[in-house]
Structure formats: C-alpha cells, structure tokens
Coordinates of C-alpha atoms in Angstrom, one line a residue:
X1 CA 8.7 48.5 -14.0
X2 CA 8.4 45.9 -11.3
X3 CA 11.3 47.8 -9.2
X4 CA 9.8 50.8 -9.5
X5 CA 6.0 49.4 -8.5
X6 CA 7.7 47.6 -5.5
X7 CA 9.6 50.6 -4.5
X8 CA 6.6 52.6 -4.3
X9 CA 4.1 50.3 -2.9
X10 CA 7.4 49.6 -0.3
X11 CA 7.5 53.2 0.5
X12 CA 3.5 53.9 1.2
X13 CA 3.5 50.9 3.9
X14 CA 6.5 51.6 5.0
X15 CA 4.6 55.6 6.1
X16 CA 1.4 53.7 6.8
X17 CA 3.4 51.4 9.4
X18 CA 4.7 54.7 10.8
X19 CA 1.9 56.7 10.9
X20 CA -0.3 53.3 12.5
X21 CA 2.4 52.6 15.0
X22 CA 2.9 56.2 16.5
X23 CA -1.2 56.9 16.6
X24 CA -0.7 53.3 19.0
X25 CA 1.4 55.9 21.3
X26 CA -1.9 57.9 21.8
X27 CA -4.1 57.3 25.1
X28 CA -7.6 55.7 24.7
X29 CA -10.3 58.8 24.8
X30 CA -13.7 56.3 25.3
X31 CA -15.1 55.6 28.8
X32 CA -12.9 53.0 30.8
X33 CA -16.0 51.4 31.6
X34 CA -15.9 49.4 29.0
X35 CA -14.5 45.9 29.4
X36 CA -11.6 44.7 26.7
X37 CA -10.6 41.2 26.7
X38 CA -9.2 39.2 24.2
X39 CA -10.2 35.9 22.9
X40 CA -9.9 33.6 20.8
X41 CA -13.3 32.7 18.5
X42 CA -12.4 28.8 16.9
X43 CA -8.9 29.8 16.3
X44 CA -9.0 33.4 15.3
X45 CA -8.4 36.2 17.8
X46 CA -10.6 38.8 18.6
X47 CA -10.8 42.0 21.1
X48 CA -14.4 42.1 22.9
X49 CA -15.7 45.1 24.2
X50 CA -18.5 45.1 26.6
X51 CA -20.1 48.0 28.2
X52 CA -21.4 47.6 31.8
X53 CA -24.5 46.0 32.2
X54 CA -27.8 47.8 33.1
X55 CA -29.9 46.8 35.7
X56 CA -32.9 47.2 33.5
X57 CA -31.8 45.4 30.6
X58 CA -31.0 41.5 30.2
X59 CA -29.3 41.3 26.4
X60 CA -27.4 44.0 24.7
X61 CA -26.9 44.7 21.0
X62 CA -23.7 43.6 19.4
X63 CA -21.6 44.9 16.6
X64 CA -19.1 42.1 14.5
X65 CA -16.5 44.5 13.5
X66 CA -13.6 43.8 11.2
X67 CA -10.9 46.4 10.0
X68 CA -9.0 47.9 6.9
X69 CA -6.1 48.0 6.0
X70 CA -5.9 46.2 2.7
X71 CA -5.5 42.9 3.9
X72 CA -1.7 43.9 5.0
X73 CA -1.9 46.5 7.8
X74 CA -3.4 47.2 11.2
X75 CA -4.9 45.4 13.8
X76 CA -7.9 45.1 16.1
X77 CA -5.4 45.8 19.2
X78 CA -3.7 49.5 17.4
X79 CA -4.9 52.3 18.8
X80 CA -7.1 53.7 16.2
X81 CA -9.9 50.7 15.7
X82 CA -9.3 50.3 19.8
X83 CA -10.5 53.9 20.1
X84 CA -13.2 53.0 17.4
X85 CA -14.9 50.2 18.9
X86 CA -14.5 51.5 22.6
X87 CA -17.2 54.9 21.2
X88 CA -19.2 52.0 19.3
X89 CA -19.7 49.8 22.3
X90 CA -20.3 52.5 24.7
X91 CA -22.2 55.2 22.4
X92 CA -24.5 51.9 21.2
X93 CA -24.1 49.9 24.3
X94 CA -23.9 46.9 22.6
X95 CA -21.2 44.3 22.7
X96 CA -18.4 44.9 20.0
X97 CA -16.4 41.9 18.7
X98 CA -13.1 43.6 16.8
X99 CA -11.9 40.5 14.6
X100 CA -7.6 40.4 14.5
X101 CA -8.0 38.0 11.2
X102 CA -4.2 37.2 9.8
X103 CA -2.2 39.3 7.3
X104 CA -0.3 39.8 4.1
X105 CA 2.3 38.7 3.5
X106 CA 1.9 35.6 6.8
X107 CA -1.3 34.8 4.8
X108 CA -3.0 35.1 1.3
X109 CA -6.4 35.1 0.0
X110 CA -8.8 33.4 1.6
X111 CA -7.4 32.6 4.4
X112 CA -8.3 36.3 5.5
X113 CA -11.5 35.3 5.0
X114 CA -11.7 32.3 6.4
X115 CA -10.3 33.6 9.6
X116 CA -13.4 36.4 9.4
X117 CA -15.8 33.9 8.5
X118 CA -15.1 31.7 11.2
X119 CA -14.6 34.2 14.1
X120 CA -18.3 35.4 12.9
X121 CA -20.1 31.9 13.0
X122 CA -18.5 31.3 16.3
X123 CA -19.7 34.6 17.4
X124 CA -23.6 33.9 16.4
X125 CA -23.8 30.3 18.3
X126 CA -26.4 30.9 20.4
X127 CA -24.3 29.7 23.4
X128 CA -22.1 32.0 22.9
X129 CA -24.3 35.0 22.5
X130 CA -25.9 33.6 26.5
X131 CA -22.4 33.6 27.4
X132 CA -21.8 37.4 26.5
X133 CA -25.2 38.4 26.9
X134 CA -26.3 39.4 23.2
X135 CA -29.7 39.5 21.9
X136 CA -29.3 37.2 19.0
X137 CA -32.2 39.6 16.8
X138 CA -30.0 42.6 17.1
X139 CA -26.2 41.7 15.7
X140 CA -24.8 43.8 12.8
X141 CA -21.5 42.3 10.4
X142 CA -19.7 46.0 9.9
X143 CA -16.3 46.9 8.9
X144 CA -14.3 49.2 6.9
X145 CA -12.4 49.1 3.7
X146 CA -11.0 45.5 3.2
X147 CA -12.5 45.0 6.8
X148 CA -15.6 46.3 4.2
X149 CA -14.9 43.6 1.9
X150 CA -14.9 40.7 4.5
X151 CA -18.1 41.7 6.4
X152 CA -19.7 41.6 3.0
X153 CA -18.3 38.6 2.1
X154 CA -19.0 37.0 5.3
X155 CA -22.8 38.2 5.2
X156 CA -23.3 36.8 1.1
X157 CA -21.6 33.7 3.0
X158 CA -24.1 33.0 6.0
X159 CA -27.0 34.2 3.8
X160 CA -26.7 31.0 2.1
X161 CA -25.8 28.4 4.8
X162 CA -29.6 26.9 5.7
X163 CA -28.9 25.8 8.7
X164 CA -27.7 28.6 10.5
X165 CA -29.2 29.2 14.2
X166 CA -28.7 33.4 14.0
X167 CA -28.5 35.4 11.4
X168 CA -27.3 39.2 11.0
X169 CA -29.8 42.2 11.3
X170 CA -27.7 44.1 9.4
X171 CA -24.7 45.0 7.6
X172 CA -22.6 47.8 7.9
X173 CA -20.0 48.8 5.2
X174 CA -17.5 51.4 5.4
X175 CA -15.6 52.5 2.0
X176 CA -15.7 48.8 1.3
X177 CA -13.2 47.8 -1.6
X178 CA -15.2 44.8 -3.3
X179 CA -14.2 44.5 -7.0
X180 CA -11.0 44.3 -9.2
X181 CA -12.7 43.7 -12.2
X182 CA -12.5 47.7 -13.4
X183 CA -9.5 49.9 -11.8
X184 CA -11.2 52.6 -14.2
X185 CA -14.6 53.7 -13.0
X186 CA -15.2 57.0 -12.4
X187 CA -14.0 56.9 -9.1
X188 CA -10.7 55.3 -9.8
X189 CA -9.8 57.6 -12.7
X190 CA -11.0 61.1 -10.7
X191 CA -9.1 59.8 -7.5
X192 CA -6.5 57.7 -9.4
X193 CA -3.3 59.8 -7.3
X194 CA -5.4 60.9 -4.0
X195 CA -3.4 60.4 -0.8
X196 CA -3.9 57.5 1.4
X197 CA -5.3 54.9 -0.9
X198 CA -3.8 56.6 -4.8
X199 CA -5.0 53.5 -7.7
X200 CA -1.8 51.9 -7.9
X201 CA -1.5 51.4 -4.7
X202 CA -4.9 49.3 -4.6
X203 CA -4.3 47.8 -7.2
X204 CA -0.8 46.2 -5.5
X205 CA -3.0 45.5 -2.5
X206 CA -5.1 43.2 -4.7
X207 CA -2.3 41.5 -6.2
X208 CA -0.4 40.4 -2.6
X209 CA -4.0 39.6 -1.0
X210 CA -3.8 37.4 -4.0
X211 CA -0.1 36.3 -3.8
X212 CA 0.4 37.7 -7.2
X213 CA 3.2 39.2 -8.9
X214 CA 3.4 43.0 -9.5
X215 CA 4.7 42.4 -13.4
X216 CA 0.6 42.4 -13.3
X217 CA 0.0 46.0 -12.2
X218 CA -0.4 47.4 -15.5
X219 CA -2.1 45.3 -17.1
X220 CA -4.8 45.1 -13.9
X221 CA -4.6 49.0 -14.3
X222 CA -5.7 49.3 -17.9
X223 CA -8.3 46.4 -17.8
X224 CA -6.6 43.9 -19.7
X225 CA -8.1 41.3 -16.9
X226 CA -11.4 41.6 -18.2
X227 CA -11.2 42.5 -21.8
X228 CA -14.1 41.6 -24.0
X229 CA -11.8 38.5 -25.5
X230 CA -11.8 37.0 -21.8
X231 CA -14.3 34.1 -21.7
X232 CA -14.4 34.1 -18.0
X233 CA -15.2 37.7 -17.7
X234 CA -18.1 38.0 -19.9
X235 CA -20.6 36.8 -17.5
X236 CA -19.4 39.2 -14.9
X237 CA -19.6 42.1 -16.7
X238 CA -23.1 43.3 -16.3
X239 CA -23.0 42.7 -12.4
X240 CA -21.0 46.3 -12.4
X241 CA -21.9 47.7 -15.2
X242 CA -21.6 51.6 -14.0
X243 CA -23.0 53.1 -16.8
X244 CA -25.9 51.9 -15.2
X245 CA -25.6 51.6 -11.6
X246 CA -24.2 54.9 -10.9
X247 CA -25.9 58.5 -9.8
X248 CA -24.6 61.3 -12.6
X249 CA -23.1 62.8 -10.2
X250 CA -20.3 60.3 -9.9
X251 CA -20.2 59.6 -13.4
X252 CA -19.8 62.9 -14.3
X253 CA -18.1 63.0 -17.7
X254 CA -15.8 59.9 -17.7
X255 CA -16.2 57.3 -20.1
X256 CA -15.4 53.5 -19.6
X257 CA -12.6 51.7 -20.2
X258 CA -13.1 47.9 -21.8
X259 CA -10.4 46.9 -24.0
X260 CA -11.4 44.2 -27.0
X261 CA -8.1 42.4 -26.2
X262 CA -6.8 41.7 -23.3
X263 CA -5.0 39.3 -21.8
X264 CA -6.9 36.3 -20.3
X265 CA -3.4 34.2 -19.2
X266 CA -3.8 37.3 -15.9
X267 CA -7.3 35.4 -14.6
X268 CA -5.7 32.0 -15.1
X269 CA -3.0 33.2 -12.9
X270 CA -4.7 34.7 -10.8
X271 CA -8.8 33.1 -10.5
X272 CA -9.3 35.1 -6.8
X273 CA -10.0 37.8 -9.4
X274 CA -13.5 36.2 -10.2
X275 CA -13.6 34.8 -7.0
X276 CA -16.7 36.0 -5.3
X277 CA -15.5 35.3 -1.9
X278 CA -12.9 38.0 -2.5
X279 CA -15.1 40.7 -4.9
X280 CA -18.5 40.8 -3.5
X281 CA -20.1 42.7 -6.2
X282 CA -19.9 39.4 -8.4
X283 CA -22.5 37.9 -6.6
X284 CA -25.2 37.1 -8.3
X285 CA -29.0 38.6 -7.3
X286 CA -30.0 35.7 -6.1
X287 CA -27.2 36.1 -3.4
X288 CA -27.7 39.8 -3.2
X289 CA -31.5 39.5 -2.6
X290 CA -30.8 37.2 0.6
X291 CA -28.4 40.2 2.4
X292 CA -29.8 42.0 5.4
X293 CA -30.7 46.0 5.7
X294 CA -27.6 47.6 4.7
X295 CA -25.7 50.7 5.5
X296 CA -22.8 51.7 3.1
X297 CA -20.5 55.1 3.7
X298 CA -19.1 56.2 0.6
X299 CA -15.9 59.5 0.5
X300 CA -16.2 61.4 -3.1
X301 CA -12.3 61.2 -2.4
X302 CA -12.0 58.1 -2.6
X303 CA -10.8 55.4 -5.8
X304 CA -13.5 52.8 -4.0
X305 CA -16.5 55.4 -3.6
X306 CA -18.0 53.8 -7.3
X307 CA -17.6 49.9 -5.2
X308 CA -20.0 50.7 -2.8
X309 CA -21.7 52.6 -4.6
X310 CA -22.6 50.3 -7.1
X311 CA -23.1 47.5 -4.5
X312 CA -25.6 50.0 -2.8
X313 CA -27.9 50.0 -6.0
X314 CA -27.8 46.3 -6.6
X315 CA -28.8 45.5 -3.3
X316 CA -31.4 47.9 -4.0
X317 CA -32.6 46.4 -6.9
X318 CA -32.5 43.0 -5.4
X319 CA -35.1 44.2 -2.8
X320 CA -32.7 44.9 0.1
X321 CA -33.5 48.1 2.4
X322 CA -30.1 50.0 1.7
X323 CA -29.2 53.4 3.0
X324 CA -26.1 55.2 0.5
X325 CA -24.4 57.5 2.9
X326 CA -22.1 59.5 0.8
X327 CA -19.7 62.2 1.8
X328 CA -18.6 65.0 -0.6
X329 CA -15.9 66.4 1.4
X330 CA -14.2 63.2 3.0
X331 CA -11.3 61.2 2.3
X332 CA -10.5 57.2 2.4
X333 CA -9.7 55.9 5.7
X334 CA -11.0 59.0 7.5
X335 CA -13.3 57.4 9.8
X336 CA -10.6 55.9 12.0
X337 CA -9.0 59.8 12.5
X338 CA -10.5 61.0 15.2
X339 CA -7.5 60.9 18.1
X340 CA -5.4 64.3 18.0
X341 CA -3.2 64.8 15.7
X342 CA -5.7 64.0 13.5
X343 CA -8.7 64.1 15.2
X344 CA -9.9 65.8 11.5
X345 CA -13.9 66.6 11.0
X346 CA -14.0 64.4 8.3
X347 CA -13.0 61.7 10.8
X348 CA -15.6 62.4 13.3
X349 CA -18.7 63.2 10.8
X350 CA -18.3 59.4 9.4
X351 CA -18.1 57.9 12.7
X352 CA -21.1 59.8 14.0
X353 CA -23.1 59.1 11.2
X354 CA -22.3 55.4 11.0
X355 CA -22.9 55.2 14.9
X356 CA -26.4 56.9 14.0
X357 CA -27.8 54.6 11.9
X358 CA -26.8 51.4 13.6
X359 CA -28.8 53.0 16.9
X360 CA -31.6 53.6 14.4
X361 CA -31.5 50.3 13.1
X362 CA -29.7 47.9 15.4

C-alpha cells in the first residue's frame, strides 16, 4: 500500500514538474514596463514587481503574493505566477511582492511558513514600504492554494502581534487548502478523483508538508485522525462543522464521515495536524474576528472548494466583511492557466475576477 501511494503521488509530480517546467519555456505576455528584481526580505527571497511610477501619484498599492503548489512545487521565478503578478502589478498598479518561500522535501512544516511570515513582516516595515514607494493603508496578503494557506496563516498571525506598525487591508485567498481534519466533505468526496489536485494526492501533500509517512494515507482518508475517541480532536470539531457552514448547494446529498474509533496514535505522530499555523480553519473566533476584509475564490471542481468555503462563513459570522466568489464551471489551479497552450477561460475568468475585487477594495 505504501509502494503503490508513493508510486502514484511519484508519478503526478513527476507530470506537474513537466508540465511547470515547459510553461517556463513560454514568453512573458504583461507590459515590459514593469520592473522585476529580486530580493531578498530577512533571509527569504522574493520577486518585486513595480510598475512605473506616475507623475500624479506619490504611493502605490501593493499586493503580498505567495504561490501553490502544495508546499512541494513551483516558484515565484516559473513562468506562470511570473506572468501572474506582472497583469497584477500592472492591471492594479500597485507593487507586487511574489514570496519564493522554501520547499518540500528541502524543508518541512513550518518552516514554509516561517519563511512566508517573515518575508511579509519585513515587507510591512514602514521603511521599507518609503523605500518601494507603498501606501502602507492599501497592502493586501493574497495567494493561491497552499500559497492560500500561508497568506491566511500569515494574516491570523499578524492579527495578533500588538505591536505591529502596518497591518493588511485585506486578504485574498485563492482555492486556499486550510484543513486536514475531514478529507470527506462534500467537496472531497464529489471531486475525490478530479484531475489536477484528485484526494489522495492532497492528502500525500499534507503528509510530506508534515514530514510524515504515507503508511498514514488511509487512515487520514477515512477520518481515523479525528474520530470521536480522539481527545485532541473534540474541541476542533465544531470549528468545521459543514453540516452547518455550508450553502445546500455544496452539500447536496452527501452525508459526513466521523468514525467513533479512530486512531489517535496518527495526531501524536503527527501534531501539525491540529496545528493552527498549518490549518487555518482551527482558529478560534476570537482570531477569526481580528482578520481583514476578505476575498475567497472557490472552483465547484475542486476537493478544497468546502475549505474556503467554510472559512468564508466563519469569517462571516465572526463579523469580517467576506466576499465568496465561487465558480461552477472551473477547475483547481486554473487561475495560473492563462499562457497558450492553456490559456483556458476558466483560467482567465478567475484572474479577472480576483484582479476586480482587489481594485474595488485595495
């Protein structure tokens, strides 16, 4: 079982490798007016893209942006989030900071996180933001799918560190992944073999950002993690409780999954899995209530559409201004498709729509 979960996890990156590094062949297709220089932000490197500066205008907006890839794959520098914050900074004109945080397998959870945590704090001193001419009211934490994950976490981070100079205006989240406590909601089971992103695969993302061993797989799969005889769980359990948090329309006729008796050795081998810092819809309200206006793009073919789903209606409930931007027709990872051969509709529909409402509310 082990051979056979390494074999096909070993085989999907092994095509998403190929298919990242030939899109990296593909020429630019934004303005080449727009400035790219690389940095480094207290240790962590970054890609900064400034548009030219205005006569009529002293500070710009900025965008934080940090990519997907399940904590293993792509990079700021590939082609495909170069193209994608190169028609941010220049459709916006604001100053986009495209965070190359460190990967799977050269390093686990947090570390991830700590590298996007640290680029962004760098990013908001105010001597910075002077140095790259940002308006320190009007910066946005965005990022898609585990790039999703870490802008959330990043945000419930700063939200609670009082001594913080600037703060975010908003959040942006893209098909953020941002629980492993149920690998059965209704999105999961409906979209459990979809292409791109199938369950099992996401599931075997989790376990290496967690340095885990993929013996687990099943047992993560079937909700042994959380069963009602895990101690550690119980608390959690109402936090994504999506009986209640979901629309009907994405609950549809599924039914949950909660075993009586699991296995609770799994969270002692692996704690990340209650680790808020890596599954932001754990937080607490408290936390939630602190987080700035928030965008989140959900694909109805996608096993992570019921994440940010459900993150969207506890952030409502916690009094945060939320907008739920769900696509019926669109697939995970489709944003980032816009370059020929797959310059899809799917691709450039997202993107358009996300590029809206941070000009509405940036």
């Amino acid at each position: 079982c082990h051979l056979i979960h390494y074999l096909r996890l070993s085989h999907h990156l092994i095509v998403l490798n190929y298919l990242i590094c030939t899109f990296d062949k593909l020429k630019d297709v934004s303005s080449e007016d727009i400035k790219i220089t690389d940095a480094v932000f207290d240790g962590v490197e970054v890609r900064v893209f400034e548009p030219p500066a205005k006569g009529d205008e002293s500070l710009k907006r900025s965008v934080v942006y940090i990519h997907g890839g399940g904590w293993a794959l792509a990079s700021a520098r590939t082609s495909l989030y170069n193209n994608l914050c190169r028609i941010m900074a220049e459709s916006l004109n604001a100053v986009v900071v495209s965070v190359e945080y460190r990967l799977v397998p050269e390093v686990c959870f947090p570390e991830q996180y700590h590298d996007a945590l640290r680029a962004t704090k760098h990013f908001l001193q105010p001597d910075v933001l002077a140095e790259y001419s940002v308006d320190p009211s009007r910066i946005a934490i965005s990022g898609d799918s585990a790039g999703g994950n870490l802008a959330a976490a990043v945000c419930q981070q700063l939200s609670k560190e009082e001594d913080l100079p600037v703060r975010p205006k908003l959040q942006a989240l893209i098909y953020p992944v941002l629980q492993a406590f149920d690998f059965n909601t209704p999105s999961y089971q409906q979209n459990m073999n979809m292409p791109v992103l199938p369950r099992y695969v996401m599931i075997n993302y989790w376990i290496d950002y967690f340095n885990g061993n993929y013996d687990l797989a099943h047992e993560l799969l079937v909700n042994n993690h959380t069963a009602l005889n895990v101690g550690r769980a119980l608390s959690f359990r109402a936090r994504l409780n999506w009986t209640s948090l979901l629309p009907p329309s994405f609950k549809k006729n599924y039914q949950p999954v909660v075993q009586t008796t699991g296995t609770a050795a799994i969270v002692e081998q692996l704690p990340a899995l209650l680790d808020v810092r890596a599954v932001p819809l754990l937080a607490d309200d408290a936390t939630l209530a602190r987080q700035p206006r928030t965008y989140v793009l959900t694909c109805e073919n996608d096993v992570l559409r019921d994440d940010g789903a459900m993150y969207a209606k506890r952030l409502e409930r916690a009094g945060v201004p939320v907008t739920l931007d769900h696509f019926h027709d669109c697939f995970h990872g489709c944003m980032i498709f816009t370059v020929w051969p797959t310059d899809f509709s799917a691709g450039v529909q997202t993107r358009n729509s996300y590029i809206k409402w941070l000009d509405e509310n940036l």
